[in-house]
Coordinates of C-alpha atoms and ligand atoms in Angstrom, one line a residue:
M290 CA 16.5 43.8 178.0
F291 CA 16.7 42.0 174.3
T292 CA 20.4 42.0 173.9
I293 CA 22.1 41.1 170.5
G294 CA 25.2 41.5 169.0
A295 CA 27.7 40.0 166.2
H296 CA 31.4 38.9 166.0
V297 CA 33.2 41.9 165.7
S298 CA 37.0 42.2 165.0
I299 CA 39.4 43.8 167.7
A300 CA 42.3 44.0 165.3
K301 CA 42.0 47.9 165.3
G302 CA 41.1 47.7 169.2
F303 CA 38.3 47.8 171.5
K304 CA 37.1 51.0 171.1
K305 CA 36.8 50.4 167.4
A306 CA 34.7 47.2 168.2
A307 CA 32.4 49.0 170.5
Q308 CA 31.9 52.1 167.7
I309 CA 30.9 49.2 165.0
T310 CA 28.5 47.8 167.6
V311 CA 26.7 50.9 168.3
D312 CA 26.8 51.7 164.6
M313 CA 25.0 48.2 163.8
G314 CA 22.3 48.7 166.5
A315 CA 23.4 46.3 168.7
N316 CA 24.4 46.2 172.4
T317 CA 26.9 43.7 172.7
F318 CA 29.4 42.1 170.9
Q319 CA 31.8 39.0 170.7
F320 CA 35.2 39.0 169.8
F321 CA 38.2 36.6 169.8
S322 CA 40.2 36.7 172.8
R323 CA 43.4 36.7 170.8
N324 CA 44.4 35.9 167.2
P325 CA 41.7 32.9 166.1
R326 CA 44.7 31.1 164.9
G327 CA 46.3 31.0 168.3
G328 CA 49.8 32.2 168.9
N329 CA 50.7 35.3 171.5
A330 CA 48.2 37.7 172.7
K331 CA 48.6 41.3 172.1
E332 CA 49.2 43.9 175.4
F333 CA 45.9 46.0 176.3
N334 CA 46.4 49.3 175.3
E335 CA 45.1 51.3 178.1
K336 CA 43.6 54.3 176.6
D337 CA 41.8 52.0 174.2
L338 CA 40.3 50.1 176.7
K339 CA 39.6 53.2 179.0
A340 CA 37.5 54.5 175.7
F341 CA 35.9 51.2 175.2
Q342 CA 34.6 50.9 179.0
D343 CA 32.9 54.7 178.5
I344 CA 31.2 53.3 175.1
R345 CA 30.2 50.2 176.6
K346 CA 28.6 52.2 179.8
E347 CA 27.3 55.1 178.0
N348 CA 24.9 52.7 175.5
N349 CA 24.1 50.4 178.4
F350 CA 25.8 47.4 176.4
G351 CA 24.8 43.7 177.9
K352 CA 27.2 41.2 178.7
L353 CA 30.0 40.5 176.2
L354 CA 31.4 37.6 175.1
A355 CA 35.1 36.7 174.4
H356 CA 35.9 33.6 171.8
A357 CA 38.8 31.5 172.0
P358 CA 40.9 30.9 169.0
Y359 CA 39.6 27.9 167.0
T360 CA 43.2 26.3 166.9
M361 CA 43.0 25.7 171.0
N362 CA 42.0 22.1 171.8
L363 CA 41.9 21.3 175.0
A364 CA 41.3 17.9 174.1
A365 CA 44.2 17.1 172.1
A366 CA 46.1 13.7 172.0
N367 CA 49.4 15.5 171.1
D368 CA 51.4 16.7 174.0
D369 CA 52.5 20.0 172.5
T370 CA 49.0 20.9 171.1
Y371 CA 47.5 20.2 174.6
D372 CA 49.9 22.0 176.6
F373 CA 49.4 24.9 174.2
A374 CA 45.9 25.0 174.8
K375 CA 46.2 24.8 178.9
K376 CA 48.3 28.0 178.6
I377 CA 45.8 30.1 176.4
I378 CA 42.7 29.1 178.3
K379 CA 44.4 30.0 181.5
E380 CA 46.0 33.1 180.2
D381 CA 42.8 34.1 178.3
I382 CA 40.4 33.4 181.2
K383 CA 42.6 35.7 183.3
R384 CA 43.2 38.4 180.6
M385 CA 39.3 38.8 180.0
D386 CA 38.1 38.9 183.4
S387 CA 40.9 41.8 184.0
I388 CA 38.8 44.3 181.6
G389 CA 35.3 43.1 182.8
V390 CA 34.4 40.7 180.0
E391 CA 31.4 38.5 181.3
Y392 CA 32.0 35.4 179.1
I393 CA 34.2 33.6 177.4
C394 CA 33.3 30.7 175.3
F395 CA 35.3 28.0 173.5
H396 CA 35.2 24.8 171.6
P397 CA 35.5 22.1 173.6
G398 CA 37.9 20.2 171.6
S399 CA 38.7 17.1 169.3
H400 CA 39.9 13.9 170.8
V401 CA 41.4 13.1 167.3
G402 CA 41.0 9.4 167.9
S403 CA 41.9 9.0 171.6
G404 CA 38.1 8.6 172.3
V405 CA 35.3 10.8 174.1
E406 CA 36.4 9.7 177.5
T407 CA 40.1 10.5 177.1
G408 CA 39.2 13.7 175.8
I409 CA 36.6 14.7 178.3
K410 CA 39.0 13.8 180.9
K411 CA 41.8 16.6 179.1
I412 CA 39.3 19.6 179.1
V413 CA 38.2 19.0 182.8
D414 CA 41.9 18.7 183.8
G415 CA 42.8 22.0 181.3
L416 CA 39.9 23.6 183.2
N417 CA 40.9 22.8 186.5
Q418 CA 44.5 24.2 186.2
A419 CA 42.8 27.2 184.5
I420 CA 39.8 28.6 186.8
T421 CA 40.7 29.4 190.4
G422 CA 37.3 30.1 191.5
E423 CA 38.0 33.8 192.1
E424 CA 37.0 34.8 188.6
N425 CA 34.2 37.0 188.1
I426 CA 34.0 35.9 184.7
T427 CA 31.9 32.9 183.4
V428 CA 33.4 30.0 180.8
L429 CA 31.2 28.7 178.6
L430 CA 31.3 25.5 176.7
E431 CA 30.1 25.6 173.1
T432 CA 27.8 23.0 171.9
M433 CA 29.2 21.7 168.8
S434 CA 27.8 20.1 165.4
G435 CA 29.8 16.9 166.0
K436 CA 32.1 17.1 162.7
G437 CA 34.9 14.7 163.1
T438 CA 36.0 13.9 166.5
E439 CA 34.5 16.9 168.0
I440 CA 33.6 16.7 172.0
G441 CA 30.6 18.8 172.7
R442 CA 28.1 17.1 170.4
N443 CA 25.6 16.5 172.5
F444 CA 24.0 17.5 176.0
E445 CA 25.5 14.8 177.8
E446 CA 29.0 15.3 177.0
I447 CA 28.8 19.0 178.1
K448 CA 27.3 17.6 181.3
A449 CA 30.2 15.3 181.8
I450 CA 32.7 18.1 181.3
I451 CA 30.9 20.6 183.6
D452 CA 30.6 17.5 186.3
G453 CA 34.3 17.1 186.1
V454 CA 35.3 21.0 186.9
E455 CA 35.9 21.8 190.5
H456 CA 34.7 25.2 190.4
N457 CA 31.9 24.5 188.1
E458 CA 29.9 27.5 189.5
K459 CA 32.1 29.4 186.7
I460 CA 30.8 27.1 183.9
G461 CA 28.1 27.7 181.5
V462 CA 27.1 26.7 178.2
C463 CA 26.9 29.0 174.9
M464 CA 24.2 27.2 172.5
D465 CA 24.9 27.5 168.9
T466 CA 22.1 27.2 167.0
C467 CA 23.6 25.9 163.7
H468 CA 25.5 23.4 165.6
V469 CA 22.8 22.0 168.0
F470 CA 20.7 21.9 164.5
S471 CA 23.6 19.6 162.5
A472 CA 24.1 17.7 165.8
G473 CA 20.7 16.5 165.5
Y474 CA 18.5 18.6 168.1
D475 CA 15.3 19.7 166.3
I476 CA 15.0 23.2 167.0
V477 CA 12.6 24.0 164.0
N478 CA 9.9 21.6 164.6
D479 CA 10.5 21.1 168.2
L480 CA 12.2 23.8 170.4
D481 CA 10.5 23.2 173.4
G482 CA 11.5 19.9 173.3
V483 CA 15.2 20.5 172.9
L484 CA 14.7 23.1 175.8
E485 CA 13.6 20.5 177.9
E486 CA 16.2 18.0 177.3
F487 CA 19.0 20.8 177.8
D488 CA 17.3 21.6 181.3
R489 CA 17.0 17.8 182.1
I490 CA 20.5 16.8 181.1
I491 CA 22.4 20.3 181.6
G492 CA 19.9 22.5 183.7
L493 CA 18.7 25.8 181.9
E494 CA 20.3 28.1 184.4
R495 CA 23.4 26.9 182.9
L496 CA 22.6 28.6 179.3
K497 CA 24.4 32.0 179.2
T498 CA 24.7 32.7 175.5
I499 CA 23.5 31.8 172.1
H500 CA 25.4 31.9 169.0
L501 CA 22.2 32.9 166.3
N502 CA 23.1 31.2 163.0
D503 CA 21.3 29.6 160.3
S504 CA 22.5 26.4 158.9
M505 CA 23.7 26.2 155.4
M506 CA 23.5 22.2 155.6
P507 CA 20.5 20.3 156.4
F508 CA 19.5 18.8 159.8
N509 CA 21.6 16.1 161.8
N510 CA 24.5 16.0 158.9
N511 CA 27.1 17.1 161.5
K512 CA 28.4 19.8 159.3
D513 CA 29.3 23.3 160.4
R514 CA 28.5 25.7 157.9
H515 CA 26.7 29.0 158.9
A516 CA 24.2 30.7 156.7
G517 CA 22.8 34.1 157.1
I518 CA 19.8 34.7 159.1
G519 CA 16.7 33.2 157.3
E520 CA 18.4 31.8 154.5
G521 CA 19.5 28.5 155.6
E522 CA 17.9 25.3 156.9
I523 CA 16.7 26.9 160.0
G524 CA 14.5 29.4 158.5
M525 CA 13.4 32.8 159.6
K526 CA 10.2 31.3 161.4
A527 CA 12.1 29.0 163.5
I528 CA 14.7 31.8 164.3
L529 CA 12.0 34.2 165.3
E530 CA 10.7 31.5 167.6
I531 CA 14.1 31.1 169.5
V532 CA 14.5 34.9 170.1
N533 CA 10.9 35.0 171.3
H534 CA 11.1 32.1 173.5
P535 CA 10.3 33.1 176.8
K536 CA 12.9 31.0 178.4
L537 CA 15.6 32.8 176.2
K538 CA 14.4 36.4 176.2
E539 CA 16.9 37.6 178.9
I540 CA 19.9 35.5 177.0
P541 CA 22.1 37.5 175.0
F542 CA 22.1 36.6 171.1
F543 CA 25.5 36.9 168.7
L544 CA 25.7 36.5 165.2
E545 CA 28.1 34.6 163.6
T546 CA 26.6 34.5 160.1
P547 CA 28.9 35.2 157.0
Y548 CA 28.1 38.8 156.8
D549 CA 30.1 42.1 157.4
E550 CA 29.0 45.1 159.6
D551 CA 26.3 46.1 157.1
G552 CA 25.0 42.8 156.4
H553 CA 25.0 42.5 160.5
A554 CA 23.2 45.6 161.0
R555 CA 20.3 44.4 158.5
E556 CA 20.2 41.3 160.4
I557 CA 19.9 42.8 163.8
E558 CA 17.3 45.3 162.5
M559 CA 15.1 42.6 161.1
I560 CA 15.3 40.5 164.4
K561 CA 14.6 43.5 166.5
N562 CA 11.6 44.4 164.3
N563 CA 10.0 41.0 165.2
I564 CA 10.6 40.9 168.9
Ligands
FE1330 FE1 32.3 29.0 168.4
FE1331 FE1 29.4 29.5 167.5
ZN1332 ZN1 30.1 26.8 163.9

């Protein structure tokens, strides 16, 4: 089943987000596990959740993806920031698992000068205190563009995190096309080569979701600026090669392009017309 959706707000509830998804012609969606700037998580509304689960079932949704807040830095050098991140990841893995969401992704973090090795150790410890091994949810590390001191700029760093996690059968990867492109993986001219490298270093079976974004910034400049599908430096031809690649066809795609619902609906239609 070809599975595609966009990032949708759950500010008006899960039911509303699911309805927007159906109206968009999509069959999955991504949403923030809590306010993207961090803070406290809202209580679930049982009635809203029930309606959401019904829509999800009736419309045969693919796997759903929650995104942890951007402010959560599990590699932080500052103790308060780090403790806050540990609390959020632990709570949100549990919260998202409790409502039957299949995946939660997060940005591994920025070491802010303490060094990649120290940062990776913190991320690993943070995940080990959060993952019990009893979850149904899979926790996804997102590939990053490598701006500033971001960890996850290459497949080796992602692999090092996975290797450190005790219950790493619960860990997967979310590949962001904009991020890998700006990190220097040439998905435009050598998609097969990039996937082979991913397979050799991490293992393709770990690749669970794709953030499908074009890039406003040129190749290999470590900048994270998403563009609309076909409107950036990656371009339509390469995007269509990605969604049609035999090794990726079972993987859900999520748009994080700078558009509203109507824009996402147009992008999804265009992609669906070309698979
Ligand atoms: Fe992200
Ligand atoms: Fe992303
Ligand atoms: Zn991004």
